[in-house]
mmCIF file of C-alpha atoms and ligand atoms in Angstrom:
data_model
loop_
_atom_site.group_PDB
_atom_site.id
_atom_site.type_symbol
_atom_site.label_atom_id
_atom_site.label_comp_id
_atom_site.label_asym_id
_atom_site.label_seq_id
_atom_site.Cartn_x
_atom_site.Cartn_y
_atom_site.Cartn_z
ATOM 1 C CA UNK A 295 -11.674 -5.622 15.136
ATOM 2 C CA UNK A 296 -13.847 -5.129 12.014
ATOM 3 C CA UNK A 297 -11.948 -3.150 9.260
ATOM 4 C CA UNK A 298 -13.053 -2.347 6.057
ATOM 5 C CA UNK A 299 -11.045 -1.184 2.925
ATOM 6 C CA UNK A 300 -11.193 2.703 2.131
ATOM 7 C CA UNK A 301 -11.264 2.787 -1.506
ATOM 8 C CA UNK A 302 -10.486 5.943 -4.190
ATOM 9 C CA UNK A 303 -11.834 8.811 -4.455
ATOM 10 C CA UNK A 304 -11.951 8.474 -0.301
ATOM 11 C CA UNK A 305 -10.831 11.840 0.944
ATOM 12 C CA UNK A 306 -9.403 9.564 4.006
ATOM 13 C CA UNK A 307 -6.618 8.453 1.293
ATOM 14 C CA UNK A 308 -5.303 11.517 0.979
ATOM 15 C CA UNK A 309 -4.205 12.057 5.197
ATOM 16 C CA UNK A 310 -0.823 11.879 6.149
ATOM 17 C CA UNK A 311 -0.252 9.032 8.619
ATOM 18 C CA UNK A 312 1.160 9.915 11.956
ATOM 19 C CA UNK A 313 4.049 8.797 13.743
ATOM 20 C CA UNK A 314 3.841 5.270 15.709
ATOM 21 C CA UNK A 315 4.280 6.339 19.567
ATOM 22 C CA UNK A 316 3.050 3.535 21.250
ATOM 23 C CA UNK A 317 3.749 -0.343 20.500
ATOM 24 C CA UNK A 318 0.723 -1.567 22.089
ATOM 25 C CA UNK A 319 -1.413 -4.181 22.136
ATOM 26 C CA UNK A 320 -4.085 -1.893 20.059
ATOM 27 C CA UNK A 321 -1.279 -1.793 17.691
ATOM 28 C CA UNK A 322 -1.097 -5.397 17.696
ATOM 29 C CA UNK A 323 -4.563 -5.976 17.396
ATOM 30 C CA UNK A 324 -4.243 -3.746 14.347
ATOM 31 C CA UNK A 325 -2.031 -5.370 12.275
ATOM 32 C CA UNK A 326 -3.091 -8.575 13.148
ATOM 33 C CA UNK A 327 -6.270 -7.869 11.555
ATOM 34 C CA UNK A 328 -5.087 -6.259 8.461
ATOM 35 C CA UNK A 329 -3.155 -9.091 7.962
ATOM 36 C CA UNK A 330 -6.501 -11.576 6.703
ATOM 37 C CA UNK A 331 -7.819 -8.929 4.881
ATOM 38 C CA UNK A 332 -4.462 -8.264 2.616
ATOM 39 C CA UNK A 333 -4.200 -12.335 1.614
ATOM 40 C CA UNK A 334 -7.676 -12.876 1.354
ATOM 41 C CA UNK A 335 -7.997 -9.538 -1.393
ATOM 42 C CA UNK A 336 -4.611 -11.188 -2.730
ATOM 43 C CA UNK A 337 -2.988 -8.234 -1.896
ATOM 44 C CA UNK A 338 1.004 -8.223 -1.690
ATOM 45 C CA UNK A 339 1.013 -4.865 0.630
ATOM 46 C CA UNK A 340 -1.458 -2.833 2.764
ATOM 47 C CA UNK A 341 -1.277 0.414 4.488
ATOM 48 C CA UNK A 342 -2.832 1.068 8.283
ATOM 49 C CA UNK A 343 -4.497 4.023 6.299
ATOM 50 C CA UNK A 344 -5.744 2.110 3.294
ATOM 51 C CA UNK A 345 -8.308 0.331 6.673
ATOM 52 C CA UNK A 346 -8.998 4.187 7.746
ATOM 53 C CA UNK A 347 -6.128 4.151 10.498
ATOM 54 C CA UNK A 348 -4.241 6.927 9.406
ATOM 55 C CA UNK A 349 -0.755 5.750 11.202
ATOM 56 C CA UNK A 350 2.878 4.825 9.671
ATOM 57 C CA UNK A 351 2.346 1.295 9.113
ATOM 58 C CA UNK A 352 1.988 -1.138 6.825
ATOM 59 C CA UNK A 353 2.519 -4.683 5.938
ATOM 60 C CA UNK A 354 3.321 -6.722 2.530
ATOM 61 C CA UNK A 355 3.806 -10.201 2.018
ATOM 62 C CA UNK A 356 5.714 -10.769 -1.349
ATOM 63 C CA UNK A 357 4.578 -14.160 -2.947
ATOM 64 C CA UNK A 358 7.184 -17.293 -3.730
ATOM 65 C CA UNK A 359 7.407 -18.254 -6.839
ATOM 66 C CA UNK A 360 4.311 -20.380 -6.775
ATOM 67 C CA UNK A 361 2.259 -17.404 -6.173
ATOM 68 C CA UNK A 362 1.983 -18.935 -2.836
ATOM 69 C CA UNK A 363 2.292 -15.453 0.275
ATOM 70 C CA UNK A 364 3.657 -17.922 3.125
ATOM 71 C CA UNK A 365 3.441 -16.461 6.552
ATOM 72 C CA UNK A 366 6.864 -16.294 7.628
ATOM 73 C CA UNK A 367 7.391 -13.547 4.190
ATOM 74 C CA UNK A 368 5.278 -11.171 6.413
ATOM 75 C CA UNK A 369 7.085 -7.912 6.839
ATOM 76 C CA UNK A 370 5.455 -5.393 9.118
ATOM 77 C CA UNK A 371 6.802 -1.909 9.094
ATOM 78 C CA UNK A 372 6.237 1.041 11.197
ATOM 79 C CA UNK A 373 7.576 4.721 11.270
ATOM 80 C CA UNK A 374 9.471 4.061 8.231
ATOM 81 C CA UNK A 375 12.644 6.401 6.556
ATOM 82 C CA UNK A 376 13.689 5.982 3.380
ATOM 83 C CA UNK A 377 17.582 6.441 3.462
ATOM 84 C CA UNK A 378 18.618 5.695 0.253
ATOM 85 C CA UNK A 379 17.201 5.263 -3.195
ATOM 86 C CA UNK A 380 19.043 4.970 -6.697
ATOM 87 C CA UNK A 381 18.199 3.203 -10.111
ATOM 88 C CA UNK A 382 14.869 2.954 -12.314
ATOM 89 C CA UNK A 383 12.671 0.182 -12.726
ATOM 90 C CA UNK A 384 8.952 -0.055 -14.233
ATOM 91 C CA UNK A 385 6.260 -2.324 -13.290
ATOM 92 C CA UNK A 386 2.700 -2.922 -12.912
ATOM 93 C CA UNK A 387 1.082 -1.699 -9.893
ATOM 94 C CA UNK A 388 -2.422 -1.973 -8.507
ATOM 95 C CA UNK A 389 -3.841 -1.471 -5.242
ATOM 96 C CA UNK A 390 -6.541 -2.610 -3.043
ATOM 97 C CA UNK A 391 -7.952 0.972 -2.247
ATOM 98 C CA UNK A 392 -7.813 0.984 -6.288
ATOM 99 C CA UNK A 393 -9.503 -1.971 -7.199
ATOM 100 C CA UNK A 394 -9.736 -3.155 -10.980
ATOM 101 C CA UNK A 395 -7.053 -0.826 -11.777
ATOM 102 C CA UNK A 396 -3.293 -1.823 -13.026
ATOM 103 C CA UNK A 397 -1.009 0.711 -14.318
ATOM 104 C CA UNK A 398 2.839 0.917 -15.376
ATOM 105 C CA UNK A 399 4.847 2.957 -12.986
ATOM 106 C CA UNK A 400 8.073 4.097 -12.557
ATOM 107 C CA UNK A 401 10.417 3.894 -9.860
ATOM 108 C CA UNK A 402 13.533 3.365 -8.105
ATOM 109 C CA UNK A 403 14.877 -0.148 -8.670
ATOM 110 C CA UNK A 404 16.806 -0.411 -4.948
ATOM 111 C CA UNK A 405 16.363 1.037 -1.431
ATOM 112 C CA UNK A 406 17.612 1.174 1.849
ATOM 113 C CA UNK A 407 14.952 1.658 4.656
ATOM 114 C CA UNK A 408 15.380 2.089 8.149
ATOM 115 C CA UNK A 409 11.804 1.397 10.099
ATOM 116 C CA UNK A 410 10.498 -0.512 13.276
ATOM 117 C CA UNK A 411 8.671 -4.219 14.418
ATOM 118 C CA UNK A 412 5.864 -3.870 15.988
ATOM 119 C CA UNK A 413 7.541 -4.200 19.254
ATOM 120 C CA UNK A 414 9.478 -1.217 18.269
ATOM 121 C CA UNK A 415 12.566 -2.919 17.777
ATOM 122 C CA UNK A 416 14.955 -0.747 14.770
ATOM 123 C CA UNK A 417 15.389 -2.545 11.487
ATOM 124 C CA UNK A 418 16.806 -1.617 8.596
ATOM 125 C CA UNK A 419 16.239 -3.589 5.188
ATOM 126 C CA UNK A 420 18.266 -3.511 1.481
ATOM 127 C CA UNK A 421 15.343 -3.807 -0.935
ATOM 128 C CA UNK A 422 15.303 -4.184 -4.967
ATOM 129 C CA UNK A 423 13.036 -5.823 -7.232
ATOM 130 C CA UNK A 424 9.193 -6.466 -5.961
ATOM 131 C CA UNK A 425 10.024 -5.676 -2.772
ATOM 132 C CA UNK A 426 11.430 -2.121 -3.633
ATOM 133 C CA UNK A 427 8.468 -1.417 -5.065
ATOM 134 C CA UNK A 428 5.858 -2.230 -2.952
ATOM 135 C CA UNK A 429 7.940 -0.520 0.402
ATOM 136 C CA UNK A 430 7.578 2.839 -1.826
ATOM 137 C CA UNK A 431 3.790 2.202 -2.878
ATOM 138 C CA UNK A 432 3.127 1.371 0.459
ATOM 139 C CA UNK A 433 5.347 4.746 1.871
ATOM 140 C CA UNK A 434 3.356 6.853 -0.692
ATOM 141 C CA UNK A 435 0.495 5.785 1.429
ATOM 142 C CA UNK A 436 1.271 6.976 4.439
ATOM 143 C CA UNK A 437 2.358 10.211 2.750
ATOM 144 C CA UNK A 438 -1.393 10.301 1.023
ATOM 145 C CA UNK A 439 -0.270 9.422 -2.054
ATOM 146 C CA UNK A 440 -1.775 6.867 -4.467
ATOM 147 C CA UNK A 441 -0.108 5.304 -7.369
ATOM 148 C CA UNK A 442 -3.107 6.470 -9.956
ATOM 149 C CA UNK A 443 -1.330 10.312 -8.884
ATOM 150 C CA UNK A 444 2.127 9.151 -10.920
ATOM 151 C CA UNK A 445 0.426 8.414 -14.050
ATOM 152 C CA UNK A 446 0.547 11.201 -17.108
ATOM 153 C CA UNK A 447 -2.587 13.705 -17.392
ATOM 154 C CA UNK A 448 -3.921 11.779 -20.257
ATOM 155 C CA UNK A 449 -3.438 8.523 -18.567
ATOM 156 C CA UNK A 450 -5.083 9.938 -15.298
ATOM 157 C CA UNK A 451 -7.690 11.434 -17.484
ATOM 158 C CA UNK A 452 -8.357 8.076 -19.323
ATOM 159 C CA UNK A 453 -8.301 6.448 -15.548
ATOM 160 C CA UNK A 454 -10.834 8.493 -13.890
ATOM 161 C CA UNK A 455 -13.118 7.699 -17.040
ATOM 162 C CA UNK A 456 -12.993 4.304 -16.537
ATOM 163 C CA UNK A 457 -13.162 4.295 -12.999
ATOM 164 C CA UNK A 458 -16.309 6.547 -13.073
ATOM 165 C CA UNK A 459 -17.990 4.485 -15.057
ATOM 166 C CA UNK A 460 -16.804 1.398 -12.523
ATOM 167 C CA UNK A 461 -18.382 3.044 -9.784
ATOM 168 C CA UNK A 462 -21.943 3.256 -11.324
ATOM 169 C CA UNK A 463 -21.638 0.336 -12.694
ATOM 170 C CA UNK A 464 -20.928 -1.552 -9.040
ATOM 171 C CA UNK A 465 -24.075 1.022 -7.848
ATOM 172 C CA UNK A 466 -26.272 -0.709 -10.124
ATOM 173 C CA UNK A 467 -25.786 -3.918 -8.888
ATOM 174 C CA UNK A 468 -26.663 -2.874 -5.490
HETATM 175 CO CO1 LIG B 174 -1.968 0.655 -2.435
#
């Protein structure tokens, strides 16, 4: 399966992922090849949308404390709810469909999360720290939200100046 990253301003970013019906093997085959392209982009978490697959899913990997993402950290997670959410924490996001881009962002510090395997198996996980954070980047996604949408208007403003100017630049290589 060849999969390519959908990168910002992408309409395609902005759909709201459906609901997981069936646990197939195209499912499989799915997530088993987002999985490469996340660690080899050195990203922590990626969205089944963010590869133009607009379906609730997504996987993150959260590294050790070497930097190291070890296989046995990867957490898929499909149709997920969001049960619970409380505190405020702040931390620098960026994203692969947002590349060169890393912002502050608020949000909440813990969460509980009720979601399922890919073999539809129910799960339920008690997140805080990194992990908190990238479950509710990665459940903006599915919703069609980005994390460049939380920032102030003169942030945002600032942002789409400099990624502008990105974009051309990159053209010009071509
Ligand atoms: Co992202």
């Amino acid at each position: 399966m060849k999969l390519n990253i959908v990168e910002y301003p992408d309409k395609r970013l902005r759909q709201k992922s459906k609901v997981v019906q069936k646990f197939d093997s195209m499912l499989h085959e799915l997530l088993d090849a987002m999985y490469p392209i996340m660690i080899n982009t050195n990203g922590i978490g990626l969205a089944a949308i963010q590869v133009a697959h607009p379906i609730q899913a997504f996987m993150l990997n959260i590294p050790v404390e070497s930097g190291e993402q070890l296989d046995e950290n990867l957490l898929e997670i499909i149709n997920p709810i969001i049960t619970n959410q409380d505190g405020e924490t702040i931390y620098q996001e960026g994203c692969l469909s947002v590349p060169s881009f890393y912002e502050d962002i608020k949000r909440y510090e813990k969460l509980t999360i009720n979601y399922q395997d890919r073999d539809a198996r129910a799960k339920t996980i008690e997140a805080d720290g990194l992990l908190s954070i990238v479950i509710q980047h990665e459940v903006d996604h599915l919703n069609g939200i980005l994390f460049i949408d939380k920032l102030s208007y003169s942030r945002r403003k600032k942002f789409e100046k400099e990624y502008k100017r990105m974009l051309k630049e990159k053209k010009n290589l071509k």
